[in-house]
Coordinates of C-alpha atoms in Angstrom, one line a residue:
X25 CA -31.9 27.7 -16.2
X26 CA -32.2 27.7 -12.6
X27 CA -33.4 23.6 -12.6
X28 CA -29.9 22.6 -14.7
X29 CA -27.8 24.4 -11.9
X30 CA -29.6 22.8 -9.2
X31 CA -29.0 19.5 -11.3
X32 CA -25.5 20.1 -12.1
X33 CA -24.8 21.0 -8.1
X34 CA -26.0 18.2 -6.7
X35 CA -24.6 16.1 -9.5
X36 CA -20.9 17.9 -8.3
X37 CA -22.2 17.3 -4.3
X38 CA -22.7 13.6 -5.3
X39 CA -19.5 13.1 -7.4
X40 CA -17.8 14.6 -4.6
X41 CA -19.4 12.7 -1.5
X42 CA -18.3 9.3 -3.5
X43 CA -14.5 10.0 -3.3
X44 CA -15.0 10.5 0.5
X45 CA -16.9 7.5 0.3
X46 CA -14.0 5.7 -1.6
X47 CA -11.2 7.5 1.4
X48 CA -13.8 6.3 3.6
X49 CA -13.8 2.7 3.1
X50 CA -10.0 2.3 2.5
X51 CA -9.5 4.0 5.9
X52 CA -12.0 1.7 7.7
X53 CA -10.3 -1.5 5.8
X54 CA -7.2 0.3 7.0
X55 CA -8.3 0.1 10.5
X56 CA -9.8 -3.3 10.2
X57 CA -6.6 -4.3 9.2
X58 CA -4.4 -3.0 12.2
X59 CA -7.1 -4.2 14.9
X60 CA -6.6 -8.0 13.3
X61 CA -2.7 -6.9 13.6
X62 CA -3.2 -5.9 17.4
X63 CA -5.1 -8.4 18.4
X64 CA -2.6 -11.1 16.8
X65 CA 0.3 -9.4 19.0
X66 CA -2.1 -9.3 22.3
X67 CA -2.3 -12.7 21.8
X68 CA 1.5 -13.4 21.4
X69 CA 2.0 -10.6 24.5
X70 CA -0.3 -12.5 27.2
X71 CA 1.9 -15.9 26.4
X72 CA 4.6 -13.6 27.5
X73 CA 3.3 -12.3 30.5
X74 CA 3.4 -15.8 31.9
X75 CA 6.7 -15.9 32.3
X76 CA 7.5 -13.6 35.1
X77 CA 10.8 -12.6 34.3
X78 CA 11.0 -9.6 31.6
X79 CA 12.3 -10.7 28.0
X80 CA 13.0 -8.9 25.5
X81 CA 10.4 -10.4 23.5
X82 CA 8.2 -8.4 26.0
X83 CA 9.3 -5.7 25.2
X84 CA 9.5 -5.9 21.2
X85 CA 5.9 -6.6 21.2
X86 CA 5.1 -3.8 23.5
X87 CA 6.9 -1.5 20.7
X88 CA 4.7 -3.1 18.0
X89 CA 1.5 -2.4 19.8
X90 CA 2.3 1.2 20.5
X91 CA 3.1 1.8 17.4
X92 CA 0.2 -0.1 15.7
X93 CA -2.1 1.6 18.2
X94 CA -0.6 5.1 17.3
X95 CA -1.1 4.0 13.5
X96 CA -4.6 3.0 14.6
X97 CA -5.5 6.1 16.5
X98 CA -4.2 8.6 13.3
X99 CA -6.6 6.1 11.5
X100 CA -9.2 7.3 13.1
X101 CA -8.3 10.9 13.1
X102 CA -8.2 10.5 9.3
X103 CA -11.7 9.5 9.6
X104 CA -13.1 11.3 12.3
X105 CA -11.8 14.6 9.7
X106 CA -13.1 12.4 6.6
X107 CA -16.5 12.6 8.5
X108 CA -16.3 16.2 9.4
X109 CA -15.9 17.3 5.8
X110 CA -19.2 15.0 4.3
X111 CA -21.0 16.7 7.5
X112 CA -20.3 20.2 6.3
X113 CA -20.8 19.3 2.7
X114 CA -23.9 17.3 3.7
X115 CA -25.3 20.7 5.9
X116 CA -24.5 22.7 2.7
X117 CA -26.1 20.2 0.5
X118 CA -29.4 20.3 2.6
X119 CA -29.0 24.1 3.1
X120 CA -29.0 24.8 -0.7
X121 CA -31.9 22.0 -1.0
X122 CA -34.1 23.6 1.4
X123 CA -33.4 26.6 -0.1
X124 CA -34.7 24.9 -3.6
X125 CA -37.5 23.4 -2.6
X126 CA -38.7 26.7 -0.5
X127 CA -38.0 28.8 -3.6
X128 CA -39.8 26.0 -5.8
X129 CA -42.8 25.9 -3.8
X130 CA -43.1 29.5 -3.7
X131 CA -42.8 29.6 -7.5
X132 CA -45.7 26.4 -7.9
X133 CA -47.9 28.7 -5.0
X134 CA -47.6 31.8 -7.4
X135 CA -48.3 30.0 -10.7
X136 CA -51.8 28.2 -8.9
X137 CA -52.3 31.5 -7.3
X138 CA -52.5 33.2 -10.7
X139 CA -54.2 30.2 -12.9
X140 CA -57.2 30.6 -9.9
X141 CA -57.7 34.0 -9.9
X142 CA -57.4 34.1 -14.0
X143 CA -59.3 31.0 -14.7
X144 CA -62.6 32.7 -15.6
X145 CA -60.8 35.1 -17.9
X146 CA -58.5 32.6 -19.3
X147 CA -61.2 30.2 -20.1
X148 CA -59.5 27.4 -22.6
X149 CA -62.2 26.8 -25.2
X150 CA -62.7 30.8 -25.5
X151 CA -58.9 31.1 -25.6
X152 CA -58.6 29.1 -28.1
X153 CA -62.0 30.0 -30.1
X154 CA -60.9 33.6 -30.4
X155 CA -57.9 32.7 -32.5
X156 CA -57.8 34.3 -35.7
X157 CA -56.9 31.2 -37.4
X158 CA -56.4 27.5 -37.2
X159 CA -53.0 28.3 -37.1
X160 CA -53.5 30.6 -34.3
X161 CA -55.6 28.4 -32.6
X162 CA -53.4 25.0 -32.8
X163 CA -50.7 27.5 -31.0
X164 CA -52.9 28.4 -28.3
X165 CA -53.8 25.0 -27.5
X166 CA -50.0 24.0 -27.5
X167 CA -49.5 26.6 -25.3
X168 CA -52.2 25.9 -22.9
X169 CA -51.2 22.1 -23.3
X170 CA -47.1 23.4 -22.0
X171 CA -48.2 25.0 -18.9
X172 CA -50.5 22.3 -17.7
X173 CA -47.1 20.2 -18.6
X174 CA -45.1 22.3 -16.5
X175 CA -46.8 22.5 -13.2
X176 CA -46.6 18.5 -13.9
X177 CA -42.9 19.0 -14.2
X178 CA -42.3 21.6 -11.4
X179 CA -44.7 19.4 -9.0
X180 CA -42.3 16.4 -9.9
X181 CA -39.3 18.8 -9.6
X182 CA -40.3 19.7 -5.5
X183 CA -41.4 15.7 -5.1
X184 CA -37.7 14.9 -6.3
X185 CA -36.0 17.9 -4.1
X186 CA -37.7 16.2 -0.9
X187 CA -37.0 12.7 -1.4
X188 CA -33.2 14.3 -1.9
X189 CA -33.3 16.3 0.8
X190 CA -34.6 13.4 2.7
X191 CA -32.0 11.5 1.8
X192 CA -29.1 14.1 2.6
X193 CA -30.6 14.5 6.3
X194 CA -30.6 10.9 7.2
X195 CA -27.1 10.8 5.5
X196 CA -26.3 13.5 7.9
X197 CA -27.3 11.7 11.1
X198 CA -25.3 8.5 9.6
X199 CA -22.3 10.6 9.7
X200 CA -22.6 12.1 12.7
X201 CA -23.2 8.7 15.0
X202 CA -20.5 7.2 13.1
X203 CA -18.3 10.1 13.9
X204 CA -19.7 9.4 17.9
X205 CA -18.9 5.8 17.8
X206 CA -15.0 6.8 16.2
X207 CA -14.5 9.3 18.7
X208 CA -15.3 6.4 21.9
X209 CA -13.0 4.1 20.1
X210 CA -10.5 6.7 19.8
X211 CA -10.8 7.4 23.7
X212 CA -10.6 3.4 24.2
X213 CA -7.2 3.3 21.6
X214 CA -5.9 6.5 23.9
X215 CA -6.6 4.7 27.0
X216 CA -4.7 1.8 26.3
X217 CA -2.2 2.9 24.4
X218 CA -1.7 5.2 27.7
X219 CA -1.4 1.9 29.9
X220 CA 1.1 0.5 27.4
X221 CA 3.4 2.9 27.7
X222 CA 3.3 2.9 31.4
X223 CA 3.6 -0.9 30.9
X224 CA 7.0 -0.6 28.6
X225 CA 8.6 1.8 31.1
X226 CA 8.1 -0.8 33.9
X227 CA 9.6 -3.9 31.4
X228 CA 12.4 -1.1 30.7
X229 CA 13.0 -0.9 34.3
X230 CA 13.2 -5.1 34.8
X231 CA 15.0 -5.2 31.9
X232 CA 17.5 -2.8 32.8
X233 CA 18.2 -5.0 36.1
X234 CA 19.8 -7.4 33.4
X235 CA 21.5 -4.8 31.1
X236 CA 24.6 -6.6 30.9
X237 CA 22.7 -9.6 29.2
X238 CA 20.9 -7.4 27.2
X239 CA 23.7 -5.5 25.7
X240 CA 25.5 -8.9 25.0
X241 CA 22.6 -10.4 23.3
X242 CA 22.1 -7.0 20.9
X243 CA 26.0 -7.3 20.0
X244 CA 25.2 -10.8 19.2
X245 CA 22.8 -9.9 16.8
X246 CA 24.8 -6.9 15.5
X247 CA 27.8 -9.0 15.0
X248 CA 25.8 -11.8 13.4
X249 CA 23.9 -9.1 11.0
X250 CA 27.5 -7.9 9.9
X251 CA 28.5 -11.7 9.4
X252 CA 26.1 -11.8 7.2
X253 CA 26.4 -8.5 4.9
X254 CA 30.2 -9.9 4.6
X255 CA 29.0 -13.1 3.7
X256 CA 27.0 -11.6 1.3
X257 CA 29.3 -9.4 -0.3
X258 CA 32.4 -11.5 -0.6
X259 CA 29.9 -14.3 -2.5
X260 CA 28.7 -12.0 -4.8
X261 CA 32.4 -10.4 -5.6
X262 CA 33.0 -14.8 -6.1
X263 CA 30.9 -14.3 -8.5
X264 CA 31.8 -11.7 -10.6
X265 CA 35.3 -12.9 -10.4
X266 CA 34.1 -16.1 -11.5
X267 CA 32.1 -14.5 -14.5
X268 CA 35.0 -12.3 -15.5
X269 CA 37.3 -15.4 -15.4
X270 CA 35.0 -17.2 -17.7
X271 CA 35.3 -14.1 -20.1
X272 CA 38.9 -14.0 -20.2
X273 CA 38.5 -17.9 -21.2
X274 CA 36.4 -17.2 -23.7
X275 CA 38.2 -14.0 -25.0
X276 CA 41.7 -16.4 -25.6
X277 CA 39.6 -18.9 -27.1
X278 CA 38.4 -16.0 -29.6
X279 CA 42.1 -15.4 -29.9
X280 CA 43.4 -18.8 -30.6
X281 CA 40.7 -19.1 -33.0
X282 CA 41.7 -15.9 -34.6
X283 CA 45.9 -16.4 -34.4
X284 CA 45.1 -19.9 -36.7
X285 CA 42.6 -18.6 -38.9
X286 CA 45.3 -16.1 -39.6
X287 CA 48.2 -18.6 -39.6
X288 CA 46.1 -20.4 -42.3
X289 CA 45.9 -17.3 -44.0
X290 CA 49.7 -16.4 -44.2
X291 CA 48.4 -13.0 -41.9
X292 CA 49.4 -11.7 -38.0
X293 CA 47.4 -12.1 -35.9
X294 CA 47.0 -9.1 -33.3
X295 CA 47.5 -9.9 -29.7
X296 CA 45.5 -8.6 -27.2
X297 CA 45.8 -9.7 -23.3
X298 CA 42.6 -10.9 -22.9
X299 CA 42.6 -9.3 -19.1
X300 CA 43.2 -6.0 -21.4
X301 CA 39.8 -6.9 -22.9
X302 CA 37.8 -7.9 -19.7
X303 CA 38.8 -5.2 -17.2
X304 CA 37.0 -2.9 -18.8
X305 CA 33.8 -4.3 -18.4
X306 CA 30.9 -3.5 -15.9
X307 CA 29.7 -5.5 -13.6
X308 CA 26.8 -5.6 -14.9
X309 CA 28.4 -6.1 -18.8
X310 CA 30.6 -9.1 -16.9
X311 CA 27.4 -10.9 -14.9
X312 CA 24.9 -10.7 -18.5
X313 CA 27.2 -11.8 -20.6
X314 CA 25.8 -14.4 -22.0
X315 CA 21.8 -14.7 -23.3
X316 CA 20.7 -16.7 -20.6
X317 CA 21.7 -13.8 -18.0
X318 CA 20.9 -11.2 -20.1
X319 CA 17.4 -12.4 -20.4
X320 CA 16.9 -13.1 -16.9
X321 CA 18.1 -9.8 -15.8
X322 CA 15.3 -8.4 -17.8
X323 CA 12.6 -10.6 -16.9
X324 CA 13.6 -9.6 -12.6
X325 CA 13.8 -6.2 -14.1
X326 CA 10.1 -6.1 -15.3
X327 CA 9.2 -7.9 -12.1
X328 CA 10.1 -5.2 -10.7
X329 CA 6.9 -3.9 -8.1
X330 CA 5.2 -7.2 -8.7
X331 CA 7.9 -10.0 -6.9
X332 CA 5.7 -12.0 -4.2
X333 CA 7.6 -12.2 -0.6
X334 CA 10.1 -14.4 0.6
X335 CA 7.2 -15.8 3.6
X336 CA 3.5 -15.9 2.7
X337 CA 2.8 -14.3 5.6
X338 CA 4.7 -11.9 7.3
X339 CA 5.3 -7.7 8.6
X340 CA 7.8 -5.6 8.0
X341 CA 9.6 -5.6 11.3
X342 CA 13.0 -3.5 10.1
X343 CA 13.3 -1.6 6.6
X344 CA 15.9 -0.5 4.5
X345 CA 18.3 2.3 5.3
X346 CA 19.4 4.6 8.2
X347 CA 17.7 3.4 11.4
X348 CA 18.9 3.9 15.0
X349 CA 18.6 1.3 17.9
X350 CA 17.4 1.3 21.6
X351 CA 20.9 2.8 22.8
X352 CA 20.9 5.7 20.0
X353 CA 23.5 3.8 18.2
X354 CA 23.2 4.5 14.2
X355 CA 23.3 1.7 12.1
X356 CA 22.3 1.0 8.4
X357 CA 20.0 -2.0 7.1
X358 CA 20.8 -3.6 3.9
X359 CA 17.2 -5.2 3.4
X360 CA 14.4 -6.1 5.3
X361 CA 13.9 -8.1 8.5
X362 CA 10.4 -9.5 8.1
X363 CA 8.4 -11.0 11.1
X364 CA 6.7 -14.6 10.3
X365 CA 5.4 -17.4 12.3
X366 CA 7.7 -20.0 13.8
X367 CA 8.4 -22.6 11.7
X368 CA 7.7 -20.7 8.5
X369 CA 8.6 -21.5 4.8
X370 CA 10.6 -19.3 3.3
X371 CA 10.5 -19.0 -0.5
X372 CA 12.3 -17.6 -3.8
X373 CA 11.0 -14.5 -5.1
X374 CA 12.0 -15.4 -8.6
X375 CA 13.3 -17.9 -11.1
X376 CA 17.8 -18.2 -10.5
X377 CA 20.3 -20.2 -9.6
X378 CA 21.8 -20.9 -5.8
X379 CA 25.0 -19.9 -6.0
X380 CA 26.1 -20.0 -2.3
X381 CA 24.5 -21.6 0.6
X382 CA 26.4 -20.7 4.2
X383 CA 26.4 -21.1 7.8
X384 CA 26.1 -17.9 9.8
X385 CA 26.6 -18.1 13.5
X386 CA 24.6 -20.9 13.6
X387 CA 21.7 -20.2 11.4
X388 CA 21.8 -20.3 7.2
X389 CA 22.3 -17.8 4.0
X390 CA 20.8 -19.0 0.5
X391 CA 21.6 -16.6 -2.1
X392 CA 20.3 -17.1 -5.4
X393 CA 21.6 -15.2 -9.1
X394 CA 19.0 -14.0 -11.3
X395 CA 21.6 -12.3 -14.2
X396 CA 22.7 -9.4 -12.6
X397 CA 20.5 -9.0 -9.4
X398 CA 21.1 -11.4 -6.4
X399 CA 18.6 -11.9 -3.7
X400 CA 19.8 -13.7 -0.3
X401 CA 17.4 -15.4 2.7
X402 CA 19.2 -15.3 6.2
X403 CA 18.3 -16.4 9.4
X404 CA 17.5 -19.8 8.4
X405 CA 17.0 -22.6 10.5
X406 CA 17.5 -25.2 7.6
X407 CA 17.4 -25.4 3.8
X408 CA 16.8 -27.8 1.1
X409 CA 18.3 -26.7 -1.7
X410 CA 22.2 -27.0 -3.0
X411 CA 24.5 -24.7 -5.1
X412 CA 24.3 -24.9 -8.4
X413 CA 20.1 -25.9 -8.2
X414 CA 18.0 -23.9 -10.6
X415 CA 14.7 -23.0 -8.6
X416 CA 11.5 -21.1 -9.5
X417 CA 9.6 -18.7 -8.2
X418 CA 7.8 -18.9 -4.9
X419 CA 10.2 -22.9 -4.5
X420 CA 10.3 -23.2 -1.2
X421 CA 14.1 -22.7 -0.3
X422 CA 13.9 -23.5 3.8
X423 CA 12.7 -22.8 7.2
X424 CA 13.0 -19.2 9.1
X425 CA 15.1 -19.7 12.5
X426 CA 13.2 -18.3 15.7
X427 CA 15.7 -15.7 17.9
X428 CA 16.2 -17.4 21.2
X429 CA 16.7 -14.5 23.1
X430 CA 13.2 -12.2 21.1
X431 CA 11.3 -15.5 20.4
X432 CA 10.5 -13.9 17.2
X433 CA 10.6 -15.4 14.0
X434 CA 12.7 -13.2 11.6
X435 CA 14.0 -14.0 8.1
X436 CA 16.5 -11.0 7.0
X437 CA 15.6 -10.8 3.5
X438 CA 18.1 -8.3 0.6
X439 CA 18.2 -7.5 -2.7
X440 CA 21.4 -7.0 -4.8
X441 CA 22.2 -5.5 -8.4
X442 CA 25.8 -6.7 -8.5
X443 CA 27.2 -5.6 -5.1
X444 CA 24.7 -2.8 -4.2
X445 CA 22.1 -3.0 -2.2
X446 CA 18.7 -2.0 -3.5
X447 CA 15.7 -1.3 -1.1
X448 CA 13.2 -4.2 -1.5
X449 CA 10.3 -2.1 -1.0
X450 CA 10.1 -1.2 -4.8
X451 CA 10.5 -4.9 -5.9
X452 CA 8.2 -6.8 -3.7
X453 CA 4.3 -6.7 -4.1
X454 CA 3.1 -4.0 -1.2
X455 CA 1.8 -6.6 1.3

């Protein structure tokens, strides 16, 4: 009884060290991950440093390393704690094995102890001579036979508990130089993330020498970036016009149809204003009314987690919602402003139609129908598509524009069902 609880605890210590193991490894791809990220935008700073006038290029990718170096640093908090726990479970596993093994040993001492001094007296062939019977006799030798098998068994038994306890200690020292070597990198990340700060105060200050610039070129980009919701918005509302004045087309035809079938027929035919008819409609009814839209709004629908991203390679740089910018000011974000390389592609996320193609203060909108849900590409240096083109998924649609005054290259990407904005987050595929 007191072997199947030691099996079934360590079997519950091992089950138990493997999901740490699991958290582990996805923190350390994690941090992996955001050191590749860090050292791509250390690479982009130092061509900026060149230039000794402060941009604010400069100082956007100062942001993005302090934040990705305070991301990395909680990292590695997350494992440094990860590490703490297997190190205390690890010390409790090898308390409880020692505490075995001692209390095995002293069992297999006592059971020697007592065969030695009992041996003459408990000699096997008398033993079993003195039996009564055969029957008697074939027990005693089964008996003798099952405690020579288990001092076999609780030898093996103390053999397995030191190769496991062997195995928890040299687990134990793994863990803790591991933790040693996360806790220097976590004094390096602290130390530079300390200089970079003290780095974006003194761009802030060059920066601020140009303030007026600065404030022009951000209502530049706030005006463009309301260009382009309105843009967006009156195409779609085209649109649905359009797809309600098909309806009413096709609800007079129905009539016409109707009036002669009852002309033939000697009958009246009702009247009904065919805008009577139509107005009631959604705008989602209006945009799948016919099969073709209906079934594409379905198949975007069950896309829906799974829809690639508008760049193959890219960061979120701005998401959806509420955000506030460097002066305090609130302002809201209709999609997603992804970062890409200069000269990028920029792709369709599904199968639809372009149904408007626009010039916005200088750069281009795409936006393309898929039944009810519209998605639109802005910030685009060219395109080569035209309205009314069917394209498929991942098509490549144009080129992403690079911000003269960041040097960043930014396609603001949205997601519509009808005229409301929904947050792509929950339709693209997490990056």
């Amino acid at each position: 009884m007191k072997f199947l609880k030691a099996v079934l605890f360590i079997v519950f210590v091992f089950a138990a060290l493997a999901v740490h193991a699991q958290s582990s490894a996805d923190l350390k791809r994690q941090r992996d991950e955001l050191t590749r990220q860090l050292d791509q935008l250390n690479q982009e700073y130092d061509q900026t440093v060149n230039n000794k006038k402060a941009t604010l290029k400069q100082l956007n990718l100062l942001k993005e390393k302090i934040n990705l170096r305070e991301e990395k640093i909680n990292n590695i908090n997350s494992e440094i704690r990860n590490l703490d726990n297997q190190i205390a479970e690890s010390n409790s596993s090898v308390h409880n094995l020692q505490s075995q093994l001692s209390q095995l040993k002293k069992e297999y001492a006592a059971m020697v102890l007592f065969t030695y001094y009992n041996q003459s007296s408990y000699n096997k062939l008398m033993f079993i001579f003195a039996a009564k019977d055969f029957n008697q006799a074939y027990k005693r030798l089964k008996y003798l036979q099952q405690i020579g098998t288990y001092r076999e068994r609780q030898a093996g038994y103390i053999q397995e508990t030191q190769v496991e306890l062997h195995v928890k200690i040299n687990e134990l020292d793994k863990n803790k130089k591991e933790k040693s070597t996360l806790l220097v990198d976590q004094l390096k990340e602290k130390e530079s993330l300390g200089k970079e700060k003290e780095t974006q105060v003194q761009v802030v200050a060059d920066l601020s020498k140009h303030e007026g610039l600065l404030k022009q070129q951000q209502q530049d980009i706030q005006r463009k970036i309301a260009k382009t919701n309105k843009a967006i918005n009156t195409a779609i509302r085209r649109e649905i016009e359009e797809a309600k004045r098909k309806a009413e087309e096709e609800e007079r035809a129905r009539q016409r149809e109707a009036a002669a079938r009852a002309k033939a027929e000697n009958k009246e035919a009702p009247v009904v204003k065919p805008r009577t008819a139509v107005k009631n409609l959604s705008n989602s009814e209006v945009l799948n009314a016919t099969p073709e839209a209906a079934r594409l709004s379905n198949d975007f629908l069950q896309n829906r987690g799974s829809l690639p991203w508008p760049v193959s390679t890219g960061s979120l740089k701005q998401g959806f919602g509420i955000y506030y910018d460097n002066e305090g000011i609130k302002n809201e974000s209709y999609g997603w402003d992804i970062k890409t390389n200069q000269g990028a592609s920029v792709r369709a996320v599904f199968n639809g139609e372009v149904t408007h193609i626009s010039d916005v203060s200088g750069t281009y909108l795409v936006i393309i129908k898929h039944g009810e849900y519209f998605t639109a590409y802005s910030n685009l240096r060219s395109y080569n598509v035209k309205q009314g083109q069917k394209v498929t998924t991942k098509q490549v649609i144009g080129v992403v524009s690079t911000e003269s005054s960041t040097g960043e290259a930014i396609v603001n990407f949205a997601i519509y069902k009808g005229l409301d904005p929904v947050n792509p987050k929950i339709w693209l595929v997490p990056n």
